[in-house]
Coordinates of N, CA and C in Angstrom, one line a residue:
X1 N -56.8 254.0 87.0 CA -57.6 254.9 86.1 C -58.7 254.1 85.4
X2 N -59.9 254.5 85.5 CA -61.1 254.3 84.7 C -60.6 254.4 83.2
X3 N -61.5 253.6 82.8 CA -61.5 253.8 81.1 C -62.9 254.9 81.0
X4 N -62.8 255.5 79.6 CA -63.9 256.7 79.6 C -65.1 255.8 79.0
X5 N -66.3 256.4 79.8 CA -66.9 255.6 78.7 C -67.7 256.0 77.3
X6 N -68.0 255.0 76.9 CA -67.5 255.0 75.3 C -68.9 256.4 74.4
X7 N -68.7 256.7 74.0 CA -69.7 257.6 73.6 C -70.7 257.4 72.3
X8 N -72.0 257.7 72.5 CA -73.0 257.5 71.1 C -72.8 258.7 70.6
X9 N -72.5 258.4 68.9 CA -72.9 259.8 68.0 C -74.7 259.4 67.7
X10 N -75.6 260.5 68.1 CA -76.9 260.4 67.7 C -77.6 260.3 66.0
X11 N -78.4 259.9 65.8 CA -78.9 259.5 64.0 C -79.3 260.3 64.4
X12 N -79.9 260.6 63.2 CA -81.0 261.4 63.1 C -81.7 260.6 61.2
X13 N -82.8 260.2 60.8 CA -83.2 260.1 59.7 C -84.1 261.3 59.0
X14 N -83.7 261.4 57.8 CA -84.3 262.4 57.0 C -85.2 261.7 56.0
X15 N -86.4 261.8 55.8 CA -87.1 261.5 54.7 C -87.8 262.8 53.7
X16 N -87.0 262.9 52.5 CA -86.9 263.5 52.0 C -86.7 263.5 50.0
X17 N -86.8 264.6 49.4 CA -86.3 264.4 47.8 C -85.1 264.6 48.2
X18 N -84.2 264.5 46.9 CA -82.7 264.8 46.6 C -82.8 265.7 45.4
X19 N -81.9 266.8 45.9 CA -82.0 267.9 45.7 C -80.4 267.9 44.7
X20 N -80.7 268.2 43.0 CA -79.3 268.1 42.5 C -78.8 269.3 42.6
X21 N -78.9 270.5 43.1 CA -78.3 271.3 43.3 C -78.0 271.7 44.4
X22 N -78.0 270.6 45.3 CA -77.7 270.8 46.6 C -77.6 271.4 47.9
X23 N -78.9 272.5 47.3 CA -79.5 273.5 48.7 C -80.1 273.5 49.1
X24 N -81.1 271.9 48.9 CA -82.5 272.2 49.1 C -82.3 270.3 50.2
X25 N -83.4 269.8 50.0 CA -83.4 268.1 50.1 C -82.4 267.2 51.4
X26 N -82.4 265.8 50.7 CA -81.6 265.4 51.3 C -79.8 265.9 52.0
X27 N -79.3 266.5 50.4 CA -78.3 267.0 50.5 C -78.1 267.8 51.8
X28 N -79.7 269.0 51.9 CA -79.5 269.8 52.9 C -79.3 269.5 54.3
X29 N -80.4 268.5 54.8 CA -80.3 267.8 55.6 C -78.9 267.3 55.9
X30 N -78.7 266.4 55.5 CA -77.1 265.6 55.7 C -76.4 266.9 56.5
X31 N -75.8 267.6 55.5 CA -75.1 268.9 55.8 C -75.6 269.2 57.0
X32 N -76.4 269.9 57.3 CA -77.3 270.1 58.3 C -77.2 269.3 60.1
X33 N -77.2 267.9 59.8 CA -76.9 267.0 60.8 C -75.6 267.0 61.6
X34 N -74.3 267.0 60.1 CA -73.0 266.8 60.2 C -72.6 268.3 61.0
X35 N -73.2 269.1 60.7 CA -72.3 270.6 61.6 C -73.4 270.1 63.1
X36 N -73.9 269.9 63.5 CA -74.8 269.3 64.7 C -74.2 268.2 65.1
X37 N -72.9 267.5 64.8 CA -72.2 266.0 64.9 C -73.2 264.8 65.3
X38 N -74.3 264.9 64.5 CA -75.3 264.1 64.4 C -75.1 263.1 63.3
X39 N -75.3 261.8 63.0 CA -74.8 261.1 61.9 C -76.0 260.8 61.0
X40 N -76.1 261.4 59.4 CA -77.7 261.3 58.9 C -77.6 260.2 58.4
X41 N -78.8 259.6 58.1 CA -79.8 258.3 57.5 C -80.5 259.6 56.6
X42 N -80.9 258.4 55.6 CA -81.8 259.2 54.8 C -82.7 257.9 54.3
X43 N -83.9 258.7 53.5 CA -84.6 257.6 52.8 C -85.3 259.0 51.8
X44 N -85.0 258.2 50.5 CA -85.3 259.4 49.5 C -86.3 259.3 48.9
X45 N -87.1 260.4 48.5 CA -88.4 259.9 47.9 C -88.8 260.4 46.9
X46 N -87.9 260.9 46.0 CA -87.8 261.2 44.7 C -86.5 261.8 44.2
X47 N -86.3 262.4 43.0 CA -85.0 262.6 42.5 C -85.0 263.8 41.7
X48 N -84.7 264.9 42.0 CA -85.5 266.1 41.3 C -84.1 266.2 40.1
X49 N -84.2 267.4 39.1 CA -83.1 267.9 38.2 C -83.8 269.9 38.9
X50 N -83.2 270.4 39.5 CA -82.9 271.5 39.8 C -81.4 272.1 40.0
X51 N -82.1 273.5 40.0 CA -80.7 274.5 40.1 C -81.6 276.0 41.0
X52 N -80.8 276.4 40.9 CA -81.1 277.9 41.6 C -81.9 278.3 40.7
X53 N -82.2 278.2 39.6 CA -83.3 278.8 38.6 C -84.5 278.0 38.4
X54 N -84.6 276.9 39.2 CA -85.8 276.5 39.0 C -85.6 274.7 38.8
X55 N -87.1 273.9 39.0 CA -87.1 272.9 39.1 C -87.5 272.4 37.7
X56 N -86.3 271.3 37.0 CA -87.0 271.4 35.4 C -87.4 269.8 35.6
X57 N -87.6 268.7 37.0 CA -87.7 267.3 36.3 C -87.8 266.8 37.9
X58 N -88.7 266.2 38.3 CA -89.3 265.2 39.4 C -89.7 263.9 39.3
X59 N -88.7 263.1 39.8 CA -89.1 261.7 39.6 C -89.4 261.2 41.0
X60 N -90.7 260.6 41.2 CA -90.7 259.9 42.4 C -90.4 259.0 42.4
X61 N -90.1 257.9 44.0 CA -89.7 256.3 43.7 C -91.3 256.3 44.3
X62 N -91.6 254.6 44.1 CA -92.5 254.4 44.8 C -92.4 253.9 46.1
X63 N -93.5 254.1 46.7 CA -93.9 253.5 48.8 C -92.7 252.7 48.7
X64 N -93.2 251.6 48.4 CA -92.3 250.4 48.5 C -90.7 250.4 48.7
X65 N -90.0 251.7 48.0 CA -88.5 251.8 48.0 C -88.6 252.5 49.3
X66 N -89.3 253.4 49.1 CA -89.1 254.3 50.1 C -89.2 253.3 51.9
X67 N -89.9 253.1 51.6 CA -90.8 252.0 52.6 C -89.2 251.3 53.0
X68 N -88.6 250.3 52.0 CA -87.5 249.7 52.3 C -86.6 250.7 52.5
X69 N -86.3 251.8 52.5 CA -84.6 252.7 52.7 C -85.1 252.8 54.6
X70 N -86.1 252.9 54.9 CA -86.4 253.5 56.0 C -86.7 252.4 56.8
X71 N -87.0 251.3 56.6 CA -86.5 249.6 57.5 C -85.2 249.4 57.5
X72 N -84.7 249.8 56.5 CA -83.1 249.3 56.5 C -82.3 250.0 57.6
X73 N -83.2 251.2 57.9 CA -82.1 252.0 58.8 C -83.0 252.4 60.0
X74 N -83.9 251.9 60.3 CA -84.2 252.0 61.5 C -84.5 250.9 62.5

C-alpha cells in the first residue's frame, strides 16, 4: 500500500483594517477563508472602534508595519 500523499491547505493573505465589531475587516476575511478551508495571513492597516451603528475612531499603522506584517508572511 502507497502512503497518501500529503496534502497543502492553500493561504490566502488579507490586507486589510480590523474591524472591532467583527463584520467588517480583517475579522471578515479570516472567517471567510476558514469556511473555504483556506488558512488566513493578514497584515493590518489600521485599527478602527466600530459597531453596527457606526464608525466612532480610526487609527492607522504606518507603511512600515504594514510593510513588515506582509514580509513576514509571504
Amino acid at each position: 500500500m502507497t502512503a497518501a500523499a500529503p496534502t497543502t491547505v492553500p493561504v490566502a493573505l488579507t490586507i486589510a483594517g480590523s474591524d472591532s465589531g467583527g463584520g467588517a475587516g480583517i475579522q471578515a476575511d479570516i472567517r471567510t477563508f476558514a469556511f473555504h478551508c483556506v488558512h488566513g495571513t493578514s497584515a493590518i492597516t489600521c485599527v478602527t472602534a466600530q459597531n453596527t451603528l457606526g464608525v466612532t475612531r480610526v487609527d492607522a499603522l504606518l507603511a512600515a508595519a504594514v510593510a513588515a506584517q506582509i514580509e513576514a508572511v509571504v
